[in-house]
PDB file of C-alpha atoms and ligand atoms in Angstrom:
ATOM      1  CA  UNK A   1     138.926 -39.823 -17.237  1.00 80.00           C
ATOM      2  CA  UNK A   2     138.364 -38.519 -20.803  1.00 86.00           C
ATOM      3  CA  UNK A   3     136.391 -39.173 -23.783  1.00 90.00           C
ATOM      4  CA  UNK A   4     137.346 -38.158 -26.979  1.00 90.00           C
ATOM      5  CA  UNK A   5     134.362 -36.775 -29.012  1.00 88.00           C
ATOM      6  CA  UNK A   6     135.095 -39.032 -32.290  1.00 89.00           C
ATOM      7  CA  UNK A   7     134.702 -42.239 -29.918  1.00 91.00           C
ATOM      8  CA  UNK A   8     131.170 -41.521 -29.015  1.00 92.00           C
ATOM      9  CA  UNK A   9     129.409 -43.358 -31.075  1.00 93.00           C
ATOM     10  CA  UNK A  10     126.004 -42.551 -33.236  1.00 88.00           C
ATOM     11  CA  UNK A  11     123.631 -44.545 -30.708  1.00 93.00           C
ATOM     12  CA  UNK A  12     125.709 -43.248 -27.929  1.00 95.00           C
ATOM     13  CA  UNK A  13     128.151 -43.720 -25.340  1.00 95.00           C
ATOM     14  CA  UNK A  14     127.296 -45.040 -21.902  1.00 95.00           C
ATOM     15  CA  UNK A  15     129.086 -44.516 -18.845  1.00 93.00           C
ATOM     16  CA  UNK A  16     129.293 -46.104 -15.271  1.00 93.00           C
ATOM     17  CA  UNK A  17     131.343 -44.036 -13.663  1.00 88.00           C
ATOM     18  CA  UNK A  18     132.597 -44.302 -10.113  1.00 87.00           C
ATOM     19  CA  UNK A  19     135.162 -41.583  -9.511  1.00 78.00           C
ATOM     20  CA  UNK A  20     137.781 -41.784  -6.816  1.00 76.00           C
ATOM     21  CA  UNK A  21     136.334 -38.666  -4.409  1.00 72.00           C
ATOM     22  CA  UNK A  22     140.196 -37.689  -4.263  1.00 73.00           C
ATOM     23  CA  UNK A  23     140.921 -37.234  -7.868  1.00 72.00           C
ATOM     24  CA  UNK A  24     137.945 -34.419  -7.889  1.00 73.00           C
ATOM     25  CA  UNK A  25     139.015 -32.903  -5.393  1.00 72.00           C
ATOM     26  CA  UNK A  26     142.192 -32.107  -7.114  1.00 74.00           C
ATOM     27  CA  UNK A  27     140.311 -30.655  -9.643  1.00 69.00           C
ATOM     28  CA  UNK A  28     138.659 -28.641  -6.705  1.00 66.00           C
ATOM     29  CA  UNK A  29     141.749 -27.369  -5.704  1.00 68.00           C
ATOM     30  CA  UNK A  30     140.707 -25.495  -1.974  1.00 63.00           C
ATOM     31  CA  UNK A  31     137.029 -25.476  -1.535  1.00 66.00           C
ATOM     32  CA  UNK A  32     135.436 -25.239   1.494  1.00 64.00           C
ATOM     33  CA  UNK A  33     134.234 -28.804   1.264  1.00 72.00           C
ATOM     34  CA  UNK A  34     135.856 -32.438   1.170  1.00 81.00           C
ATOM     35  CA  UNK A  35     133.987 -35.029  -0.874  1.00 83.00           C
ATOM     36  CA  UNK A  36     134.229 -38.822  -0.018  1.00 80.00           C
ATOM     37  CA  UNK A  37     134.784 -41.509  -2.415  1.00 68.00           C
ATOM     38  CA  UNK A  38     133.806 -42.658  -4.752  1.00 81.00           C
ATOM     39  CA  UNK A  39     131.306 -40.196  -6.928  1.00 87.00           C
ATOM     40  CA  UNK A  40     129.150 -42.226  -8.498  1.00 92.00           C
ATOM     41  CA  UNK A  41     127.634 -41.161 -11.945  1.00 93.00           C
ATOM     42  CA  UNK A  42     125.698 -42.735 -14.758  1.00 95.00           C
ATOM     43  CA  UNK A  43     125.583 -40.716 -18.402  1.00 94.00           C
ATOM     44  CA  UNK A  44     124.767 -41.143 -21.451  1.00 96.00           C
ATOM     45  CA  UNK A  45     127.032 -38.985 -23.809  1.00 94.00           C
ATOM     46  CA  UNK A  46     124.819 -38.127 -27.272  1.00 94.00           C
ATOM     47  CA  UNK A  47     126.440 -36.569 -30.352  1.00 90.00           C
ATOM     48  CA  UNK A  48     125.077 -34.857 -33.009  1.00 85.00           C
ATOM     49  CA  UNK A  49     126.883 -32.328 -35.399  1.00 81.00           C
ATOM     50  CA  UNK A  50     126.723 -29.359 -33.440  1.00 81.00           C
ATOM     51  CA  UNK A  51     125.952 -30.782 -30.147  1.00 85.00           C
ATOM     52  CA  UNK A  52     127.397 -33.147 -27.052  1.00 88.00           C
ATOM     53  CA  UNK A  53     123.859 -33.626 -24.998  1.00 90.00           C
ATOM     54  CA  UNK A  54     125.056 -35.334 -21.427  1.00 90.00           C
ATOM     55  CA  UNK A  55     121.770 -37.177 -19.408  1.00 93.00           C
ATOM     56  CA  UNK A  56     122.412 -39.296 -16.392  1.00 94.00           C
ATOM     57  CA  UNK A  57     122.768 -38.419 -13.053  1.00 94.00           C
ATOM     58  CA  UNK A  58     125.329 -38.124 -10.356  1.00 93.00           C
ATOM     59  CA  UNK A  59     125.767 -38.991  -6.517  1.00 93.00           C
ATOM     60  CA  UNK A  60     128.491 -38.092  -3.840  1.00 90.00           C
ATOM     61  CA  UNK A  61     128.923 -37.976  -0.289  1.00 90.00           C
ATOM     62  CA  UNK A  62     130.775 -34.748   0.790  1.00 89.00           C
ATOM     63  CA  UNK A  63     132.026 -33.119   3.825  1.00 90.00           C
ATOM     64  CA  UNK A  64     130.328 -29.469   4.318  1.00 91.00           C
ATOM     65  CA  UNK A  65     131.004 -26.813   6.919  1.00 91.00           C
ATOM     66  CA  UNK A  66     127.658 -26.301   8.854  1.00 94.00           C
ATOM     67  CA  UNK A  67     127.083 -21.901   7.804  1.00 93.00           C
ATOM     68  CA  UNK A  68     125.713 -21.532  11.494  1.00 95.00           C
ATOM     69  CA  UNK A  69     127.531 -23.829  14.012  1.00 96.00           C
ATOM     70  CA  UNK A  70     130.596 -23.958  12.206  1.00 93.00           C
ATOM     71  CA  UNK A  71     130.643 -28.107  12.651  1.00 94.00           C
ATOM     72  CA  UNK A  72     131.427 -30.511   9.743  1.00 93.00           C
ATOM     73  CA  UNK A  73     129.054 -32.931   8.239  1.00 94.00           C
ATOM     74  CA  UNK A  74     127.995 -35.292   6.061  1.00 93.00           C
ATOM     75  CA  UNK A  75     126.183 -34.462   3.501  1.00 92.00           C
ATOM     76  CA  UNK A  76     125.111 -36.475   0.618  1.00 92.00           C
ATOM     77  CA  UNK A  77     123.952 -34.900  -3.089  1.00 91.00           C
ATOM     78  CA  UNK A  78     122.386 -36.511  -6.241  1.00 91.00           C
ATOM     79  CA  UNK A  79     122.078 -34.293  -9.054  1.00 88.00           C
ATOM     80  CA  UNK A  80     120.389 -34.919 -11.818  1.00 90.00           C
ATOM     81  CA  UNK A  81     122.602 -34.000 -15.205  1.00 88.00           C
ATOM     82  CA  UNK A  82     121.115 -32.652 -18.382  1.00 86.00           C
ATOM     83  CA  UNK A  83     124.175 -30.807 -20.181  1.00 83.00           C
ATOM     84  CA  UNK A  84     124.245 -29.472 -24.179  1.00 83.00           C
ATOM     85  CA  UNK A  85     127.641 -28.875 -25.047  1.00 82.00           C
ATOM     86  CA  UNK A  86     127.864 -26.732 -28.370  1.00 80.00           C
ATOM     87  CA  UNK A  87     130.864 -27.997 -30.367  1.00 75.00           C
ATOM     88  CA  UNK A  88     132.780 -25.364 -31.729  1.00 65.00           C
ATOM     89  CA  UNK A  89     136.433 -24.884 -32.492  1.00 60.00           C
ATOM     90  CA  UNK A  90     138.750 -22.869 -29.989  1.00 58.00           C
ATOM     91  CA  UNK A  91     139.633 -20.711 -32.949  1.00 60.00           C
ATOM     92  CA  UNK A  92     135.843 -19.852 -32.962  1.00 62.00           C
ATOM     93  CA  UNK A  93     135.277 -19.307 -29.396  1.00 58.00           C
ATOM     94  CA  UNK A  94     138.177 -16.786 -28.989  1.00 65.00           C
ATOM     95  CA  UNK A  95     137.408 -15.245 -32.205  1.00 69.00           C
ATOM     96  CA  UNK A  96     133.890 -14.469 -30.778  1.00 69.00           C
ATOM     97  CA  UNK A  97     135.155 -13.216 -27.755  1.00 71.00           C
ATOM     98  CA  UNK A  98     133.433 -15.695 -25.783  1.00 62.00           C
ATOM     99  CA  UNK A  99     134.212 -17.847 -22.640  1.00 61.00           C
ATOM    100  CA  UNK A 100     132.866 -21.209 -22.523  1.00 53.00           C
ATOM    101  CA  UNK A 101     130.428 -20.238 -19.761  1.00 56.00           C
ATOM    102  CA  UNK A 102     129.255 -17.399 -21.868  1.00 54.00           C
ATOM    103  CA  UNK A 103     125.294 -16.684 -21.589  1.00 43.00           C
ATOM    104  CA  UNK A 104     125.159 -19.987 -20.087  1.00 50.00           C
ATOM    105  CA  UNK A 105     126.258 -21.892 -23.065  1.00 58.00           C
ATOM    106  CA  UNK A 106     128.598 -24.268 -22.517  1.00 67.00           C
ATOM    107  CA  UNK A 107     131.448 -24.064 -25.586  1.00 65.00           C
ATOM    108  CA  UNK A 108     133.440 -27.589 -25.848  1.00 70.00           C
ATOM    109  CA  UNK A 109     137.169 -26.549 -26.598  1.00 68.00           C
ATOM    110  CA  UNK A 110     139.028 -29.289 -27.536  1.00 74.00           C
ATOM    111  CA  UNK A 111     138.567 -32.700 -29.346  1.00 82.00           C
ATOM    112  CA  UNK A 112     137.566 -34.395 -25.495  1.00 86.00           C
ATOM    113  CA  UNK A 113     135.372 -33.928 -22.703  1.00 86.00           C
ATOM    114  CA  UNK A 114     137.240 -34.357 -19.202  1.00 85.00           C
ATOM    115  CA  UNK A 115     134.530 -36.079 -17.438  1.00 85.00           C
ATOM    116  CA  UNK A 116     136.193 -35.502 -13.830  1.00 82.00           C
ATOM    117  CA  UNK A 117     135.925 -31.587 -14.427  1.00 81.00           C
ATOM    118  CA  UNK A 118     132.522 -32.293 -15.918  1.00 83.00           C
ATOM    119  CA  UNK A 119     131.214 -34.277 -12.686  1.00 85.00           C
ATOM    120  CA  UNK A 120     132.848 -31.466 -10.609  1.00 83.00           C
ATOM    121  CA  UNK A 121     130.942 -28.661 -12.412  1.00 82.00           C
ATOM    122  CA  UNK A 122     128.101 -30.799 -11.530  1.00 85.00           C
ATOM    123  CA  UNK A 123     128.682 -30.696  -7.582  1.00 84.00           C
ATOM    124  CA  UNK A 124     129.558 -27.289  -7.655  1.00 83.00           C
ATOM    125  CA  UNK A 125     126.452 -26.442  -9.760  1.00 84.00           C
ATOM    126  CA  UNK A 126     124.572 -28.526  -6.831  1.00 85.00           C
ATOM    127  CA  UNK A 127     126.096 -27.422  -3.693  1.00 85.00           C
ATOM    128  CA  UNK A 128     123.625 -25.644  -1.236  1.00 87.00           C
ATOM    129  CA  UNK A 129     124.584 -22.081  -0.598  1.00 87.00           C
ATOM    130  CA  UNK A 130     124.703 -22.268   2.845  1.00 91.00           C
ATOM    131  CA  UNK A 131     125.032 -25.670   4.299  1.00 92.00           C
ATOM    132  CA  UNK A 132     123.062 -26.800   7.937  1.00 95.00           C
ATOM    133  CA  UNK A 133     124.330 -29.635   9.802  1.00 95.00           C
ATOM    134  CA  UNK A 134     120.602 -29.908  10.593  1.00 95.00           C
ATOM    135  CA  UNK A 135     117.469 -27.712   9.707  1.00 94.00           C
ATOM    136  CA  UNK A 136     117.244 -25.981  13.504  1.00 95.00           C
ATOM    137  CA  UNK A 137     120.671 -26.165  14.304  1.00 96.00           C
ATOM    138  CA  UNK A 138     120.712 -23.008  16.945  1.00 94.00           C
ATOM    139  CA  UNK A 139     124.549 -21.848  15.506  1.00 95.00           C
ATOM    140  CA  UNK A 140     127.212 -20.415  17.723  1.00 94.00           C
ATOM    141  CA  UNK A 141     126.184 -17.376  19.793  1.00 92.00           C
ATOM    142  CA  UNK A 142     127.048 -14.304  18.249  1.00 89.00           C
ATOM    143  CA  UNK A 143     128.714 -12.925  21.623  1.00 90.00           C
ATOM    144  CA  UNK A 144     130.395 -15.787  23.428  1.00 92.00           C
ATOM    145  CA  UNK A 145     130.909 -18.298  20.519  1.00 92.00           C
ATOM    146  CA  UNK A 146     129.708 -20.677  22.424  1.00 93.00           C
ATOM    147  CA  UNK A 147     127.949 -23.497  20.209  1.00 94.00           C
ATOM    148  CA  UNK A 148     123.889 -22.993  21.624  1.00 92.00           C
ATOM    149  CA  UNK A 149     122.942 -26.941  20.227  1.00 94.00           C
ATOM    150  CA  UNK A 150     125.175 -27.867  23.254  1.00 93.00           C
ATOM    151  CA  UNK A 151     126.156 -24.595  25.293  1.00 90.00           C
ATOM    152  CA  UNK A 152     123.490 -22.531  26.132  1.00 86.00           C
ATOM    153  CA  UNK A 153     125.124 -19.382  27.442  1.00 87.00           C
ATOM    154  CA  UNK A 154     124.224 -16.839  29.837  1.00 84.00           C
ATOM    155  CA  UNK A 155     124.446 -14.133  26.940  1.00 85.00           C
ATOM    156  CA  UNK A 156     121.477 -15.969  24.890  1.00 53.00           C
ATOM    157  CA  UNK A 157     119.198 -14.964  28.011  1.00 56.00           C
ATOM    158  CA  UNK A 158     120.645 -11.455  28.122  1.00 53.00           C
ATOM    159  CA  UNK A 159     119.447 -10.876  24.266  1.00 52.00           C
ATOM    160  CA  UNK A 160     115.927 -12.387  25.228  1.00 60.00           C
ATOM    161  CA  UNK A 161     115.706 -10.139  28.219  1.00 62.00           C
ATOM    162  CA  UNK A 162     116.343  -7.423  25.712  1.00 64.00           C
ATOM    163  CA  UNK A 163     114.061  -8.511  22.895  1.00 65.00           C
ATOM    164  CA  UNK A 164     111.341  -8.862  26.016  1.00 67.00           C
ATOM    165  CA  UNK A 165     111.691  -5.331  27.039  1.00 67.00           C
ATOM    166  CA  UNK A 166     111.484  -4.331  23.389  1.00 66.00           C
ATOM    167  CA  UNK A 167     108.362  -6.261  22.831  1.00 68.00           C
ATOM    168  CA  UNK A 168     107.372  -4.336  26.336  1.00 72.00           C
ATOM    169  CA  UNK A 169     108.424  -0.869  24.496  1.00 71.00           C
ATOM    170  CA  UNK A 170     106.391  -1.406  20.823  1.00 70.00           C
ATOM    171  CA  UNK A 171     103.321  -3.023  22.772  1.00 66.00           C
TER     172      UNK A 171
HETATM  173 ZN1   ZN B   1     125.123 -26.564  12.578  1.00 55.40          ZN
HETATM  174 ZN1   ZN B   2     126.914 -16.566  24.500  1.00 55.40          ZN
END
């Protein structure tokens, strides 16, 4: 979906958006996570003459990779959006040098905003760093691989026999 700047009108342009998860995730190319459909969004697209100011918010339900046990989960995200979008001319931003992510200034190129690649900047912007299936998920064990939330493993007593005797040593 796109919307041309000259349609948004001077009270401003309202959108209900609910994105097929699939059609982002083109956009998203290979990412190490999967979003479900549909990503809902609701923004309001202002315009002034220098500016495209984007308020709303935005919710999906994803697939993540848990960063210690390795298992996949859901995981759902609302972000809250609150974009400026200077408007300037391609000819300007390549004369300048600049990128449109340049000192965190977002540069519209074009005549149109390409709201899919807008809602996945969003996501991306939102996306914890390093995902948890669950806050004390125990991980997989650093020896035997063995996933400790439903393995324990021999190993795991091993390293606390070893952390015991160097409690024993500093004591
Ligand atoms: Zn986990
Ligand atoms: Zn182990």
């Amino acid at each position: 979906m796109k919307v041309a700047i000259k349609d948004i009108p001077a009270e401003g342009l309202h959108l209900n958006i609910a994105e097929n998860g699939s059609e982002l995730q083109t956009i998203a190319g290979k990412t190490d996570f999967c979003i479900l459909s549909p990503v809902s969004a609701d923004i309001a697209l202002f315009k002034t003459d220098e500016e495209i100011i984007a308020q709303g918010s935005m919710a999906a339900l994803l697939i993540l990779q848990c960063s210690r046990c390795l298992k996949e989960f859901e995981y759902k995200i609302s972000s809250k959006i609150e974009n400026i979008y200077t408007l300037m001319p391609e000819q300007g931003i390549k004369e300048r040098g600049l990128t449109r992510k340049d000192a965190g200034i977002n540069y519209l190129e074009g005549s149109e905003i390409d709201i899919n690649a807008f809602l996945f900047e969003q996501l991306s912007l939102d996306m914890p760093m390093q995902p948890v299936c669950k806050s004390d998920c125990k991980g997989l064990c650093p020896r035997c691989g063995a996933d400790r939330n439903t393995t324990p493993c021999d190993c795991r007593e091993e390293g606390d026999a070893r952390l015991a005797k160097l409690k024993s040593l500093l004591a």
